[in-house]
Amino acid sequence: MSTLEIRNLNVSIAGTPILRDFNLTVPKGEVHALMGPNGTGKSTLAKALAGHEDYTIESGEILFDGENIIGEEPDVISRAGLFMAFQYPSEIPGVTIANFIRAALTARMEEGQRFDAPAYYKELYAKMDSLKIDRQFTSRSVNEGFSGGEKKRCEILQMAMLKPKYAIMDETDSGLDIDALRIVAGGVNAMRGPDLGILVITHYQRLLDYIVPDRVHVMYEGRIVESGDAELAKKLELNGYDWVKENFAAATV
Amino acid sequence: MSNDTLTVEAATIADADIFSQRQALSAHLPEWFRSLQQAHWARYLELPEPRRLDERWRFANLRRLQDIGRFSPTPFERPEADDLVERAQVVENCAGRLLFVDDNLAAAREMDPELEKQGVIFTTLGDALNRHGDLVKKYFMAETPDLGSEKYEALHVALLRSGVFLYVPDNVEVKRPFVVYNFTQRNGGAIFPHTLFVTGRNARATLVDYQAAASPDTEHLVIANAHIHTGDGAESHHRIIQNWNERTLSFQLNTNNAQRDSQAKSIIVNIGSAQARQEVHGKIFGSGSNVEMYSVNVPTGEQEFDQRTLQTHIAPNSRSDLLFKNALLDQTRTIFSGLIIVEENAQQTDAYQTNNNLMLSEEAESNSLPGLEIKANDVKCSHGATTGRIDESNMFYFLARGIPPAGARELLVFGFLEEIIQKFETPAMAEHVRSLLAAKFHL
């Protein structure tokens, strides 16, 4: 039951169907990559999993270790152990990174449990160091004035601090130069292990050179049309998405 | 509010002989001061009440102003206020402390004796009038805001009998803040706190006016003035924490006067009052000066915060920056009316004026009237007002990290307010302001 299992999921935005009978299972301990051309529903999947109210779930199930989370509020889903790394993280003036992560952690505490501030800062600084984030960033407003790379590193920092059971990384490689990509991938690889299932959503194969997936899924027009091992990503890179369109357009009509 | 809620049987502002009664008790004050009070009493009686069509009172609730006559100027007495002395500890290790309850000194004046040796004066206005009369005379009501509350200003001068005089002589720098506490206590009481804050050439000081009530249930009229005179090359920081109780009608009528190469910085935090009318006039008399006027306001319930400002650039090559931020809840109302005037000779002026409103309730109402009047041709001026709600995508970002909606909302609102709170140099003060503001969200 240690899986994130998506069964026959249908999602629409403002009446337009985006995901169509979508099926995917990500077990803990594995990294799955979800690839596909733009506009095929990858980000919709991420937002729908996170419980965003603009994404209407028409039917299907999202089973979180066997438990259906459809209909739960986004904060409840997050505390249940799902983390989404945003493609475009929000800039929040006046709220420091330290206070933001702290609020997220205290929201996870049992009633009556005390927040251990020194231990928190110790852990925060250690993780910042490994992601090569300047410690002074703790007192900077969340993402405000950050470069693309800094924003994505900040997402990974949050993920590392919140220790989710499942993580969805939505186009985490977009806007990253090769150095930032290495750091971000290093951060994710450091978290890989039997207690975490990761779904990496990406348009390009490039990220998968650094985060080598256990499984690769190709998505087209709202559903997975092909699955395979890491070699599939290389095949896609070689043939381009036209290959997907040519082979699967007819099947999805 | 009606008369029968008042339990005090004392002479009220409306009583014909209230002024002569009060003057009889201030025979020890200098003659010039007493005649000035006399003149202001006449002016108070003469001036009309604000009228609906007066632009300077546009959007304001005039109803409460009509029955101020029922409030009683507080009697001269030694207050019973041990608990308030305890509460007057917001800033530890301050340079000096004065504590008033209902306009009466409630604890011995405290001041660092070293500063006394350097010629710093920090005392009650009454004491200063007697011991440093000429100095006080030079500055007392020398400048006025002229933003609509002249009638109430006249009443303030006529009936004031206490207040604070802080004088920091040339070249004296005081890092720690001076703190003045004013509490209201007696039900139905009217008080008239006056702050006169003067820094000499190249001097530096911070004064905090901390305003609060002994209890939440009493009714009060407060007409306060604060006049800041910042000398050549000097730096002044003035902070007002307005936390009168929510049955108080308060006025705060201020001028912020900057001489050459000075830094004059003020912050007003509005938490309390049923209705707070504030007028702040920044006057740039000297070139090379920098005047900053900031305010952070969180009205709740049915509070009305009515702020009128002027930034007058008389001298060239100076900067003024105004930023007033409101987060409105419930059925509250705010009014911001600001004007920048750049006079003909004030070339190379940099003047900014911004009013941001964060609407946290469908029923709240913010009114914003920014304005510019530029008579010089080589200036940089901008003004703007924004009104908005909490950004939904920011909200989702918080929720997606597991922060529940109420906590997310509070953090986002605090983020909005933080831009002003950060301007408090004393961390303990900033933290105290945060806690006062936070309390408003847990009603």
CSV table of N, CA and C in Angstrom, one decimal, chain A residues 52 74-75 78-79 83-84 86 90 92-95 104 107-108 143 155 158, chain B residues 392-394 396-405 411-412 414-416 418:
chain,number,residue,atom,x,y,z
A,52,HIS,N,-5.7,21.9,-5.9
A,52,HIS,CA,-6.0,23.2,-6.3
A,52,HIS,C,-7.5,23.3,-6.7
A,74,PRO,N,-6.1,21.6,0.1
A,74,PRO,CA,-4.7,21.5,-0.3
A,74,PRO,C,-3.8,21.4,1.0
A,75,ASP,N,-4.1,22.1,2.1
A,75,ASP,CA,-3.3,22.1,3.2
A,75,ASP,C,-3.3,20.7,3.9
A,78,SER,N,-1.2,18.4,1.8
A,78,SER,CA,0.2,18.6,2.1
A,78,SER,C,0.6,18.0,3.4
A,79,ARG,N,-0.2,18.2,4.4
A,79,ARG,CA,0.2,17.6,5.7
A,79,ARG,C,0.1,16.1,5.7
A,83,PHE,N,4.2,16.7,-1.4
A,83,PHE,CA,4.9,17.9,-1.7
A,83,PHE,C,4.9,18.2,-3.1
A,84,MET,N,4.5,19.4,-3.5
A,84,MET,CA,4.6,19.8,-4.9
A,84,MET,C,5.7,20.9,-5.0
A,86,PHE,N,6.8,23.8,-7.1
A,86,PHE,CA,6.1,24.6,-8.1
A,86,PHE,C,7.0,24.9,-9.3
A,90,SER,N,5.6,31.2,-5.9
A,90,SER,CA,5.1,32.6,-5.6
A,90,SER,C,6.2,33.4,-4.9
A,92,ILE,N,6.6,36.1,-2.0
A,92,ILE,CA,5.8,36.5,-0.9
A,92,ILE,C,6.5,37.6,-0.1
A,93,PRO,N,6.1,38.9,-0.3
A,93,PRO,CA,6.8,40.0,0.4
A,93,PRO,C,6.5,39.9,1.9
A,94,GLY,N,7.6,40.2,2.6
A,94,GLY,CA,7.4,40.3,4.1
A,94,GLY,C,7.4,39.1,4.9
A,95,VAL,N,7.4,37.9,4.2
A,95,VAL,CA,7.4,36.6,5.0
A,95,VAL,C,8.8,36.0,4.7
A,104,ALA,N,5.1,26.0,8.2
A,104,ALA,CA,4.7,24.8,7.6
A,104,ALA,C,5.0,23.6,8.5
A,107,ALA,N,2.6,23.6,11.6
A,107,ALA,CA,1.3,23.1,11.1
A,107,ALA,C,1.2,21.6,11.2
A,108,ARG,N,2.4,21.0,11.2
A,108,ARG,CA,2.4,19.5,11.2
A,108,ARG,C,2.6,18.9,12.6
A,143,ASN,N,11.2,33.9,-2.0
A,143,ASN,CA,11.3,34.1,-3.5
A,143,ASN,C,11.4,35.5,-4.0
A,155,GLU,N,12.7,25.7,-3.4
A,155,GLU,CA,11.7,24.7,-3.4
A,155,GLU,C,12.2,23.4,-2.8
A,158,GLN,N,12.6,23.5,0.9
A,158,GLN,CA,11.3,23.3,1.6
A,158,GLN,C,11.0,21.8,1.6
B,392,GLU,N,-4.7,35.1,-4.7
B,392,GLU,CA,-5.1,33.7,-4.6
B,392,GLU,C,-3.9,32.7,-4.8
B,393,SER,N,-3.0,33.1,-5.8
B,393,SER,CA,-1.9,32.1,-6.1
B,393,SER,C,-0.9,32.1,-4.9
B,394,ASN,N,-0.8,33.2,-4.2
B,394,ASN,CA,0.1,33.2,-3.0
B,394,ASN,C,-0.6,32.4,-1.9
B,396,PHE,N,-2.5,29.8,-2.3
B,396,PHE,CA,-2.4,28.4,-2.7
B,396,PHE,C,-0.9,27.9,-2.4
B,397,TYR,N,0.0,28.8,-2.6
B,397,TYR,CA,1.4,28.4,-2.2
B,397,TYR,C,1.5,28.0,-0.8
B,398,PHE,N,0.9,28.8,0.1
B,398,PHE,CA,0.9,28.5,1.5
B,398,PHE,C,0.2,27.2,1.9
B,399,LEU,N,-1.0,27.1,1.3
B,399,LEU,CA,-1.8,25.9,1.5
B,399,LEU,C,-1.0,24.7,1.1
B,400,ALA,N,-0.4,24.8,-0.1
B,400,ALA,CA,0.4,23.6,-0.6
B,400,ALA,C,1.5,23.2,0.3
B,401,ARG,N,1.9,24.1,1.2
B,401,ARG,CA,2.9,23.7,2.2
B,401,ARG,C,2.3,23.2,3.5
B,402,GLY,N,1.0,23.1,3.5
B,402,GLY,CA,0.4,22.5,4.7
B,402,GLY,C,-0.1,23.5,5.7
B,403,ILE,N,0.1,24.8,5.4
B,403,ILE,CA,-0.3,25.9,6.4
B,403,ILE,C,-1.8,26.1,6.2
B,404,PRO,N,-2.5,26.0,7.3
B,404,PRO,CA,-4.0,26.1,7.2
B,404,PRO,C,-4.4,27.5,6.8
B,405,PRO,N,-5.6,27.6,6.2
B,405,PRO,CA,-6.0,28.9,5.6
B,405,PRO,C,-5.9,30.1,6.6
B,411,LEU,N,-0.2,35.2,7.9
B,411,LEU,CA,1.2,35.4,7.4
B,411,LEU,C,1.2,36.3,6.2
B,412,LEU,N,0.3,36.2,5.3
B,412,LEU,CA,0.3,37.0,4.1
B,412,LEU,C,-0.1,38.5,4.5
B,414,PHE,N,0.6,39.8,7.4
B,414,PHE,CA,1.7,40.3,8.1
B,414,PHE,C,2.9,40.7,7.1
B,415,GLY,N,3.0,39.9,6.1
B,415,GLY,CA,3.9,40.2,5.1
B,415,GLY,C,3.7,41.5,4.5
B,416,PHE,N,2.4,41.8,4.3
B,416,PHE,CA,2.0,43.1,3.7
B,416,PHE,C,2.4,44.3,4.7
B,418,GLU,N,4.7,44.1,7.1
B,418,GLU,CA,6.1,44.0,7.6
B,418,GLU,C,6.9,45.1,7.0
